[in-house]
Amino acid sequence: RKQAPEYSTSSSDEEFESKPSLTPKAKRAIRNRRKLEKETKQLIKQEELKRLHKAQAVQRQLEELEERQRALEKFGVELERELRGEADSGTKDENQMLHEWFELVMEKNKLMRYESELLIIAQELELEDHQSRLEQKLREKMAIDGKSEGAVSSSPQGQTMP
């Protein structure tokens, strides 16, 4: 003889209870949060691209600077030979050659300062990129912690329990 199944109140009642649906206000809040997250991601991506373009521009400037420094170095070596009398100076007098030498030294110093500035900008970009990555990791961890915390500590009414 078969027995009639007994109704237990523990699990079967939970299956038939209606789960509270989200209110329009809650749905709007979720949509707004997702929209804000999407906008934030777009802004982060734009900032990343700006840094990338700036880094590429700095790299190009450093390469151009290196070429100019090599050309100045080559010209300086030739001028030095002329000043020592090792090379034919042609119609140049010593005063003119010294003037050119000092102009060359000033130009070289200017290029070295510019190179230092570019290297500082490059380092700044690297630090900004590192900061952005750390902020992204923090946001991800906070989102993960927020989801797990919200699932554990929220009541059916949507209020957080202390």
mmCIF file of N, CA and C in Angstrom, residues 18-137:
data_model
loop_
_atom_site.group_PDB
_atom_site.id
_atom_site.type_symbol
_atom_site.label_atom_id
_atom_site.label_comp_id
_atom_site.label_asym_id
_atom_site.label_seq_id
_atom_site.Cartn_x
_atom_site.Cartn_y
_atom_site.Cartn_z
ATOM 1 N N SER A 18 6.122 33.406 -3.366
ATOM 2 C CA SER A 18 6.520 34.263 -4.482
ATOM 3 C C SER A 18 7.746 35.066 -4.062
ATOM 4 N N LYS A 19 8.707 35.066 -4.944
ATOM 5 C CA LYS A 19 9.919 35.827 -4.673
ATOM 6 C C LYS A 19 9.610 37.288 -4.954
ATOM 7 N N PRO A 20 10.070 38.162 -4.082
ATOM 8 C CA PRO A 20 9.754 39.575 -4.313
ATOM 9 C C PRO A 20 10.439 40.060 -5.588
ATOM 10 N N SER A 21 9.641 40.613 -6.492
ATOM 11 C CA SER A 21 10.226 41.133 -7.729
ATOM 12 C C SER A 21 10.758 42.530 -7.471
ATOM 13 N N LEU A 22 11.622 42.955 -8.344
ATOM 14 C CA LEU A 22 12.235 44.261 -8.175
ATOM 15 C C LEU A 22 11.221 45.355 -8.469
ATOM 16 N N THR A 23 11.273 46.359 -7.673
ATOM 17 C CA THR A 23 10.386 47.503 -7.887
ATOM 18 C C THR A 23 10.926 48.329 -9.047
ATOM 19 N N PRO A 24 10.071 49.122 -9.657
ATOM 20 C CA PRO A 24 10.565 49.980 -10.751
ATOM 21 C C PRO A 24 11.731 50.867 -10.307
ATOM 22 N N LYS A 25 11.673 51.314 -9.073
ATOM 23 C CA LYS A 25 12.759 52.155 -8.550
ATOM 24 C C LYS A 25 14.068 51.381 -8.489
ATOM 25 N N ALA A 26 13.989 50.128 -8.053
ATOM 26 C CA ALA A 26 15.187 49.287 -7.964
ATOM 27 C C ALA A 26 15.721 48.974 -9.356
ATOM 28 N N LYS A 27 14.798 48.697 -10.294
ATOM 29 C CA LYS A 27 15.223 48.433 -11.673
ATOM 30 C C LYS A 27 15.923 49.651 -12.260
ATOM 31 N N ARG A 28 15.370 50.823 -12.003
ATOM 32 C CA ARG A 28 15.968 52.067 -12.494
ATOM 33 C C ARG A 28 17.357 52.268 -11.891
ATOM 34 N N ALA A 29 17.478 51.971 -10.607
ATOM 35 C CA ALA A 29 18.768 52.109 -9.935
ATOM 36 C C ALA A 29 19.797 51.164 -10.547
ATOM 37 N N ILE A 30 19.362 49.947 -10.842
ATOM 38 C CA ILE A 30 20.275 48.973 -11.459
ATOM 39 C C ILE A 30 20.679 49.451 -12.849
ATOM 40 N N ARG A 31 19.704 49.926 -13.625
ATOM 41 C CA ARG A 31 20.015 50.446 -14.971
ATOM 42 C C ARG A 31 20.988 51.618 -14.894
ATOM 43 N N ASN A 32 20.729 52.524 -13.955
ATOM 44 C CA ASN A 32 21.608 53.686 -13.795
ATOM 45 C C ASN A 32 23.014 53.266 -13.396
ATOM 46 N N ARG A 33 23.088 52.269 -12.494
ATOM 47 C CA ARG A 33 24.410 51.788 -12.078
ATOM 48 C C ARG A 33 25.156 51.167 -13.247
ATOM 49 N N ARG A 34 24.446 50.354 -14.046
ATOM 50 C CA ARG A 34 25.087 49.730 -15.208
ATOM 51 C C ARG A 34 25.512 50.775 -16.221
ATOM 52 N N LYS A 35 24.665 51.779 -16.427
ATOM 53 C CA LYS A 35 24.996 52.859 -17.359
ATOM 54 C C LYS A 35 26.235 53.608 -16.873
ATOM 55 N N LEU A 36 26.279 53.890 -15.572
ATOM 56 C CA LEU A 36 27.426 54.575 -14.996
ATOM 57 C C LEU A 36 28.692 53.739 -15.136
ATOM 58 N N GLU A 37 28.578 52.420 -14.908
ATOM 59 C CA GLU A 37 29.733 51.528 -15.057
ATOM 60 C C GLU A 37 30.228 51.532 -16.500
ATOM 61 N N LYS A 38 29.296 51.506 -17.447
ATOM 62 C CA LYS A 38 29.659 51.511 -18.858
ATOM 63 C C LYS A 38 30.354 52.821 -19.228
ATOM 64 N N GLU A 39 29.806 53.945 -18.757
ATOM 65 C CA GLU A 39 30.420 55.247 -19.035
ATOM 66 C C GLU A 39 31.803 55.337 -18.411
ATOM 67 N N THR A 40 31.937 54.795 -17.216
ATOM 68 C CA THR A 40 33.236 54.807 -16.538
ATOM 69 C C THR A 40 34.255 54.000 -17.329
ATOM 70 N N LYS A 41 33.837 52.831 -17.815
ATOM 71 C CA LYS A 41 34.746 52.005 -18.620
ATOM 72 C C LYS A 41 35.153 52.729 -19.895
ATOM 73 N N GLN A 42 34.207 53.431 -20.518
ATOM 74 C CA GLN A 42 34.526 54.181 -21.738
ATOM 75 C C GLN A 42 35.520 55.299 -21.440
ATOM 76 N N LEU A 43 35.309 56.005 -20.321
ATOM 77 C CA LEU A 43 36.232 57.074 -19.947
ATOM 78 C C LEU A 43 37.631 56.523 -19.665
ATOM 79 N N ILE A 44 37.682 55.389 -19.000
ATOM 80 C CA ILE A 44 38.975 54.762 -18.706
ATOM 81 C C ILE A 44 39.675 54.396 -20.008
ATOM 82 N N LYS A 45 38.917 53.840 -20.943
ATOM 83 C CA LYS A 45 39.484 53.454 -22.243
ATOM 84 C C LYS A 45 39.995 54.689 -22.991
ATOM 85 N N GLN A 46 39.228 55.782 -22.957
ATOM 86 C CA GLN A 46 39.654 57.013 -23.613
ATOM 87 C C GLN A 46 40.940 57.551 -22.995
ATOM 88 N N GLU A 47 41.006 57.537 -21.666
ATOM 89 C CA GLU A 47 42.216 58.005 -20.986
ATOM 90 C C GLU A 47 43.406 57.122 -21.338
ATOM 91 N N GLU A 48 43.165 55.821 -21.438
ATOM 92 C CA GLU A 48 44.224 54.885 -21.831
ATOM 93 C C GLU A 48 44.750 55.227 -23.227
ATOM 94 N N LEU A 49 43.820 55.475 -24.152
ATOM 95 C CA LEU A 49 44.215 55.819 -25.521
ATOM 96 C C LEU A 49 44.982 57.138 -25.566
ATOM 97 N N LYS A 50 44.551 58.113 -24.767
ATOM 98 C CA LYS A 50 45.265 59.393 -24.708
ATOM 99 C C LYS A 50 46.699 59.180 -24.239
ATOM 100 N N ARG A 51 46.838 58.367 -23.180
ATOM 101 C CA ARG A 51 48.193 58.098 -22.681
ATOM 102 C C ARG A 51 49.024 57.367 -23.721
ATOM 103 N N LEU A 52 48.402 56.435 -24.435
ATOM 104 C CA LEU A 52 49.117 55.691 -25.469
ATOM 105 C C LEU A 52 49.593 56.624 -26.575
ATOM 106 N N HIS A 53 48.711 57.500 -27.048
ATOM 107 C CA HIS A 53 49.098 58.440 -28.103
ATOM 108 C C HIS A 53 50.203 59.387 -27.624
ATOM 109 N N LYS A 54 50.074 59.836 -26.386
ATOM 110 C CA LYS A 54 51.096 60.722 -25.838
ATOM 111 C C LYS A 54 52.431 59.990 -25.714
ATOM 112 N N ALA A 55 52.386 58.732 -25.283
ATOM 113 C CA ALA A 55 53.612 57.938 -25.153
ATOM 114 C C ALA A 55 54.261 57.710 -26.515
ATOM 115 N N GLN A 56 53.444 57.469 -27.533
ATOM 116 C CA GLN A 56 53.982 57.291 -28.881
ATOM 117 C C GLN A 56 54.620 58.591 -29.383
ATOM 118 N N ALA A 57 53.984 59.725 -29.100
ATOM 119 C CA ALA A 57 54.535 61.018 -29.508
ATOM 120 C C ALA A 57 55.867 61.274 -28.797
ATOM 121 N N VAL A 58 55.928 60.960 -27.521
ATOM 122 C CA VAL A 58 57.168 61.134 -26.759
ATOM 123 C C VAL A 58 58.259 60.242 -27.335
ATOM 124 N N GLN A 59 57.907 59.010 -27.676
ATOM 125 C CA GLN A 59 58.888 58.088 -28.252
ATOM 126 C C GLN A 59 59.433 58.624 -29.570
ATOM 127 N N ARG A 60 58.537 59.127 -30.428
ATOM 128 C CA ARG A 60 58.989 59.708 -31.704
ATOM 129 C C ARG A 60 59.916 60.899 -31.471
ATOM 130 N N GLN A 61 59.552 61.755 -30.518
ATOM 131 C CA GLN A 61 60.381 62.922 -30.219
ATOM 132 C C GLN A 61 61.744 62.504 -29.690
ATOM 133 N N LEU A 62 61.780 61.464 -28.889
ATOM 134 C CA LEU A 62 63.063 60.972 -28.378
ATOM 135 C C LEU A 62 63.934 60.440 -29.515
ATOM 136 N N GLU A 63 63.324 59.750 -30.470
ATOM 137 C CA GLU A 63 64.085 59.238 -31.609
ATOM 138 C C GLU A 63 64.628 60.383 -32.464
ATOM 139 N N GLU A 64 63.785 61.399 -32.704
ATOM 140 C CA GLU A 64 64.237 62.562 -33.478
ATOM 141 C C GLU A 64 65.356 63.285 -32.737
ATOM 142 N N LEU A 65 65.218 63.398 -31.442
ATOM 143 C CA LEU A 65 66.223 64.051 -30.613
ATOM 144 C C LEU A 65 67.552 63.312 -30.693
ATOM 145 N N GLU A 66 67.492 61.996 -30.670
ATOM 146 C CA GLU A 66 68.707 61.187 -30.765
ATOM 147 C C GLU A 66 69.418 61.425 -32.100
ATOM 148 N N GLU A 67 68.630 61.521 -33.179
ATOM 149 C CA GLU A 67 69.228 61.796 -34.490
ATOM 150 C C GLU A 67 69.896 63.171 -34.513
ATOM 151 N N ARG A 68 69.222 64.164 -33.948
ATOM 152 C CA ARG A 68 69.807 65.511 -33.908
ATOM 153 C C ARG A 68 71.080 65.536 -33.066
ATOM 154 N N GLN A 69 71.077 64.793 -31.967
ATOM 155 C CA GLN A 69 72.271 64.741 -31.121
ATOM 156 C C GLN A 69 73.435 64.085 -31.859
ATOM 157 N N ARG A 70 73.142 63.024 -32.632
ATOM 158 C CA ARG A 70 74.203 62.375 -33.411
ATOM 159 C C ARG A 70 74.777 63.332 -34.450
ATOM 160 N N ALA A 71 73.895 64.086 -35.123
ATOM 161 C CA ALA A 71 74.351 65.046 -36.128
ATOM 162 C C ALA A 71 75.206 66.132 -35.475
ATOM 163 N N LEU A 72 74.776 66.623 -34.313
ATOM 164 C CA LEU A 72 75.559 67.635 -33.602
ATOM 165 C C LEU A 72 76.902 67.075 -33.163
ATOM 166 N N GLU A 73 76.906 65.838 -32.719
ATOM 167 C CA GLU A 73 78.153 65.203 -32.288
ATOM 168 C C GLU A 73 79.129 65.095 -33.453
ATOM 169 N N LYS A 74 78.616 64.701 -34.591
ATOM 170 C CA LYS A 74 79.461 64.589 -35.791
ATOM 171 C C LYS A 74 80.023 65.952 -36.183
ATOM 172 N N PHE A 75 79.157 66.973 -36.164
ATOM 173 C CA PHE A 75 79.605 68.329 -36.494
ATOM 174 C C PHE A 75 80.618 68.819 -35.465
ATOM 175 N N GLY A 76 80.391 68.492 -34.197
ATOM 176 C CA GLY A 76 81.307 68.906 -33.124
ATOM 177 C C GLY A 76 82.681 68.288 -33.278
ATOM 178 N N VAL A 77 82.728 67.009 -33.659
ATOM 179 C CA VAL A 77 84.013 66.332 -33.858
ATOM 180 C C VAL A 77 84.789 67.030 -34.971
ATOM 181 N N GLU A 78 84.108 67.351 -36.072
ATOM 182 C CA GLU A 78 84.761 68.034 -37.195
ATOM 183 C C GLU A 78 85.255 69.419 -36.784
ATOM 184 N N LEU A 79 84.430 70.143 -36.049
ATOM 185 C CA LEU A 79 84.810 71.487 -35.598
ATOM 186 C C LEU A 79 85.996 71.424 -34.644
ATOM 187 N N GLU A 80 86.012 70.417 -33.795
ATOM 188 C CA GLU A 80 87.122 70.232 -32.864
ATOM 189 C C GLU A 80 88.436 69.998 -33.613
ATOM 190 N N ARG A 81 88.374 69.194 -34.646
ATOM 191 C CA ARG A 81 89.570 68.947 -35.463
ATOM 192 C C ARG A 81 90.068 70.245 -36.096
ATOM 193 N N GLU A 82 89.142 71.048 -36.589
ATOM 194 C CA GLU A 82 89.526 72.315 -37.213
ATOM 195 C C GLU A 82 90.161 73.241 -36.184
ATOM 196 N N LEU A 83 89.622 73.267 -34.972
ATOM 197 C CA LEU A 83 90.181 74.130 -33.926
ATOM 198 C C LEU A 83 91.588 73.686 -33.526
ATOM 199 N N ARG A 84 91.835 72.399 -33.547
ATOM 200 C CA ARG A 84 93.160 71.879 -33.202
ATOM 201 C C ARG A 84 94.141 72.000 -34.354
ATOM 202 N N GLY A 85 93.618 72.302 -35.508
ATOM 203 C CA GLY A 85 94.483 72.415 -36.674
ATOM 204 C C GLY A 85 94.718 71.102 -37.368
ATOM 205 N N GLU A 86 93.941 70.059 -37.014
ATOM 206 C CA GLU A 86 94.106 68.744 -37.624
ATOM 207 C C GLU A 86 93.407 68.658 -38.971
ATOM 208 N N ALA A 87 92.409 69.518 -39.182
ATOM 209 C CA ALA A 87 91.672 69.496 -40.450
ATOM 210 C C ALA A 87 91.780 70.862 -41.108
ATOM 211 N N ASP A 88 91.525 70.887 -42.393
ATOM 212 C CA ASP A 88 91.592 72.143 -43.135
ATOM 213 C C ASP A 88 90.371 72.990 -42.789
ATOM 214 N N SER A 89 90.618 74.155 -42.217
ATOM 215 C CA SER A 89 89.521 75.024 -41.796
ATOM 216 C C SER A 89 89.089 75.965 -42.913
ATOM 217 N N GLY A 90 89.827 75.989 -44.001
ATOM 218 C CA GLY A 90 89.447 76.835 -45.137
ATOM 219 C C GLY A 90 89.533 78.302 -44.763
ATOM 220 N N THR A 91 88.459 79.009 -44.950
ATOM 221 C CA THR A 91 88.454 80.459 -44.734
ATOM 222 C C THR A 91 88.002 80.854 -43.336
ATOM 223 N N LYS A 92 87.692 79.894 -42.485
ATOM 224 C CA LYS A 92 87.216 80.211 -41.139
ATOM 225 C C LYS A 92 88.375 80.668 -40.266
ATOM 226 N N ASP A 93 88.140 81.725 -39.502
ATOM 227 C CA ASP A 93 89.157 82.140 -38.532
ATOM 228 C C ASP A 93 88.827 81.507 -37.179
ATOM 229 N N GLU A 94 89.752 81.603 -36.270
ATOM 230 C CA GLU A 94 89.606 80.939 -34.973
ATOM 231 C C GLU A 94 88.428 81.475 -34.169
ATOM 232 N N ASN A 95 88.190 82.786 -34.223
ATOM 233 C CA ASN A 95 87.064 83.373 -33.493
ATOM 234 C C ASN A 95 85.719 82.826 -33.992
ATOM 235 N N GLN A 96 85.602 82.696 -35.302
ATOM 236 C CA GLN A 96 84.376 82.173 -35.880
ATOM 237 C C GLN A 96 84.169 80.707 -35.466
ATOM 238 N N MET A 97 85.275 79.940 -35.483
ATOM 239 C CA MET A 97 85.171 78.535 -35.087
ATOM 240 C C MET A 97 84.812 78.404 -33.610
ATOM 241 N N LEU A 98 85.381 79.247 -32.730
ATOM 242 C CA LEU A 98 85.037 79.214 -31.311
ATOM 243 C C LEU A 98 83.570 79.588 -31.098
ATOM 244 N N HIS A 99 83.107 80.576 -31.863
ATOM 245 C CA HIS A 99 81.702 80.975 -31.781
ATOM 246 C C HIS A 99 80.801 79.789 -32.167
ATOM 247 N N GLU A 100 81.143 79.100 -33.234
ATOM 248 C CA GLU A 100 80.385 77.929 -33.654
ATOM 249 C C GLU A 100 80.440 76.838 -32.592
ATOM 250 N N TRP A 101 81.610 76.678 -31.980
ATOM 251 C CA TRP A 101 81.777 75.666 -30.947
ATOM 252 C C TRP A 101 80.840 75.936 -29.766
ATOM 253 N N PHE A 102 80.810 77.199 -29.301
ATOM 254 C CA PHE A 102 79.941 77.536 -28.175
ATOM 255 C C PHE A 102 78.459 77.414 -28.543
ATOM 256 N N GLU A 103 78.120 77.768 -29.775
ATOM 257 C CA GLU A 103 76.737 77.578 -30.245
ATOM 258 C C GLU A 103 76.373 76.096 -30.218
ATOM 259 N N LEU A 104 77.320 75.283 -30.639
ATOM 260 C CA LEU A 104 77.120 73.837 -30.655
ATOM 261 C C LEU A 104 76.920 73.301 -29.242
ATOM 262 N N VAL A 105 77.729 73.767 -28.315
ATOM 263 C CA VAL A 105 77.618 73.323 -26.920
ATOM 264 C C VAL A 105 76.268 73.755 -26.340
ATOM 265 N N MET A 106 75.856 74.971 -26.641
ATOM 266 C CA MET A 106 74.550 75.451 -26.151
ATOM 267 C C MET A 106 73.409 74.607 -26.730
ATOM 268 N N GLU A 107 73.484 74.301 -28.010
ATOM 269 C CA GLU A 107 72.461 73.483 -28.657
ATOM 270 C C GLU A 107 72.423 72.085 -28.044
ATOM 271 N N LYS A 108 73.595 71.543 -27.794
ATOM 272 C CA LYS A 108 73.667 70.202 -27.201
ATOM 273 C C LYS A 108 73.063 70.204 -25.793
ATOM 274 N N ASN A 109 73.362 71.221 -25.009
ATOM 275 C CA ASN A 109 72.788 71.333 -23.661
ATOM 276 C C ASN A 109 71.264 71.484 -23.725
ATOM 277 N N LYS A 110 70.796 72.258 -24.692
ATOM 278 C CA LYS A 110 69.357 72.441 -24.865
ATOM 279 C C LYS A 110 68.696 71.099 -25.193
ATOM 280 N N LEU A 111 69.310 70.330 -26.069
ATOM 281 C CA LEU A 111 68.774 69.018 -26.427
ATOM 282 C C LEU A 111 68.778 68.055 -25.239
ATOM 283 N N MET A 112 69.799 68.148 -24.426
ATOM 284 C CA MET A 112 69.873 67.281 -23.245
ATOM 285 C C MET A 112 68.767 67.632 -22.247
ATOM 286 N N ARG A 113 68.501 68.929 -22.065
ATOM 287 C CA ARG A 113 67.399 69.334 -21.178
ATOM 288 C C ARG A 113 66.065 68.843 -21.729
ATOM 289 N N TYR A 114 65.886 68.980 -23.043
ATOM 290 C CA TYR A 114 64.658 68.530 -23.684
ATOM 291 C C TYR A 114 64.493 67.023 -23.528
ATOM 292 N N GLU A 115 65.584 66.289 -23.668
ATOM 293 C CA GLU A 115 65.541 64.842 -23.485
ATOM 294 C C GLU A 115 65.127 64.498 -22.057
ATOM 295 N N SER A 116 65.666 65.223 -21.076
ATOM 296 C CA SER A 116 65.289 64.990 -19.672
ATOM 297 C C SER A 116 63.800 65.232 -19.468
ATOM 298 N N GLU A 117 63.279 66.302 -20.071
ATOM 299 C CA GLU A 117 61.846 66.595 -19.962
ATOM 300 C C GLU A 117 61.014 65.475 -20.569
ATOM 301 N N LEU A 118 61.424 64.983 -21.734
ATOM 302 C CA LEU A 118 60.692 63.902 -22.386
ATOM 303 C C LEU A 118 60.719 62.623 -21.547
ATOM 304 N N LEU A 119 61.855 62.341 -20.944
ATOM 305 C CA LEU A 119 61.955 61.149 -20.098
ATOM 306 C C LEU A 119 61.075 61.275 -18.855
ATOM 307 N N ILE A 120 60.972 62.475 -18.321
ATOM 308 C CA ILE A 120 60.097 62.702 -17.168
ATOM 309 C C ILE A 120 58.640 62.506 -17.588
ATOM 310 N N ILE A 121 58.272 63.018 -18.757
ATOM 311 C CA ILE A 121 56.902 62.834 -19.267
ATOM 312 C C ILE A 121 56.612 61.350 -19.466
ATOM 313 N N ALA A 122 57.573 60.619 -20.017
ATOM 314 C CA ALA A 122 57.387 59.182 -20.237
ATOM 315 C C ALA A 122 57.197 58.453 -18.911
ATOM 316 N N GLN A 123 57.985 58.816 -17.916
ATOM 317 C CA GLN A 123 57.855 58.189 -16.601
ATOM 318 C C GLN A 123 56.498 58.537 -15.986
ATOM 319 N N GLU A 124 56.071 59.775 -16.153
ATOM 320 C CA GLU A 124 54.762 60.206 -15.651
ATOM 321 C C GLU A 124 53.638 59.378 -16.289
ATOM 322 N N LEU A 125 53.748 59.150 -17.587
ATOM 323 C CA LEU A 125 52.751 58.341 -18.287
ATOM 324 C C LEU A 125 52.726 56.906 -17.762
ATOM 325 N N GLU A 126 53.894 56.362 -17.511
ATOM 326 C CA GLU A 126 53.971 55.006 -16.948
ATOM 327 C C GLU A 126 53.303 54.948 -15.579
ATOM 328 N N LEU A 127 53.550 55.973 -14.762
ATOM 329 C CA LEU A 127 52.942 56.000 -13.424
ATOM 330 C C LEU A 127 51.424 56.162 -13.516
ATOM 331 N N GLU A 128 50.947 56.999 -14.438
ATOM 332 C CA GLU A 128 49.507 57.166 -14.624
ATOM 333 C C GLU A 128 48.872 55.857 -15.074
ATOM 334 N N ASP A 129 49.544 55.151 -15.960
ATOM 335 C CA ASP A 129 49.030 53.867 -16.437
ATOM 336 C C ASP A 129 48.980 52.855 -15.295
ATOM 337 N N HIS A 130 50.029 52.840 -14.490
ATOM 338 C CA HIS A 130 50.073 51.933 -13.336
ATOM 339 C C HIS A 130 48.948 52.265 -12.353
ATOM 340 N N GLN A 131 48.741 53.554 -12.107
ATOM 341 C CA GLN A 131 47.671 53.981 -11.209
ATOM 342 C C GLN A 131 46.312 53.553 -11.749
ATOM 343 N N SER A 132 46.118 53.704 -13.045
ATOM 344 C CA SER A 132 44.849 53.311 -13.659
ATOM 345 C C SER A 132 44.594 51.818 -13.497
ATOM 346 N N ARG A 133 45.633 51.013 -13.709
ATOM 347 C CA ARG A 133 45.481 49.565 -13.534
ATOM 348 C C ARG A 133 45.145 49.209 -12.086
ATOM 349 N N LEU A 134 45.795 49.892 -11.133
ATOM 350 C CA LEU A 134 45.515 49.631 -9.722
ATOM 351 C C LEU A 134 44.084 50.036 -9.364
ATOM 352 N N GLU A 135 43.639 51.174 -9.894
ATOM 353 C CA GLU A 135 42.266 51.613 -9.638
ATOM 354 C C GLU A 135 41.263 50.616 -10.217
ATOM 355 N N GLN A 136 41.564 50.088 -11.392
ATOM 356 C CA GLN A 136 40.677 49.104 -12.014
ATOM 357 C C GLN A 136 40.599 47.840 -11.165
ATOM 358 N N LYS A 137 41.753 47.376 -10.671
ATOM 359 C CA LYS A 137 41.762 46.198 -9.800
ATOM 360 C C LYS A 137 40.941 46.452 -8.538
#
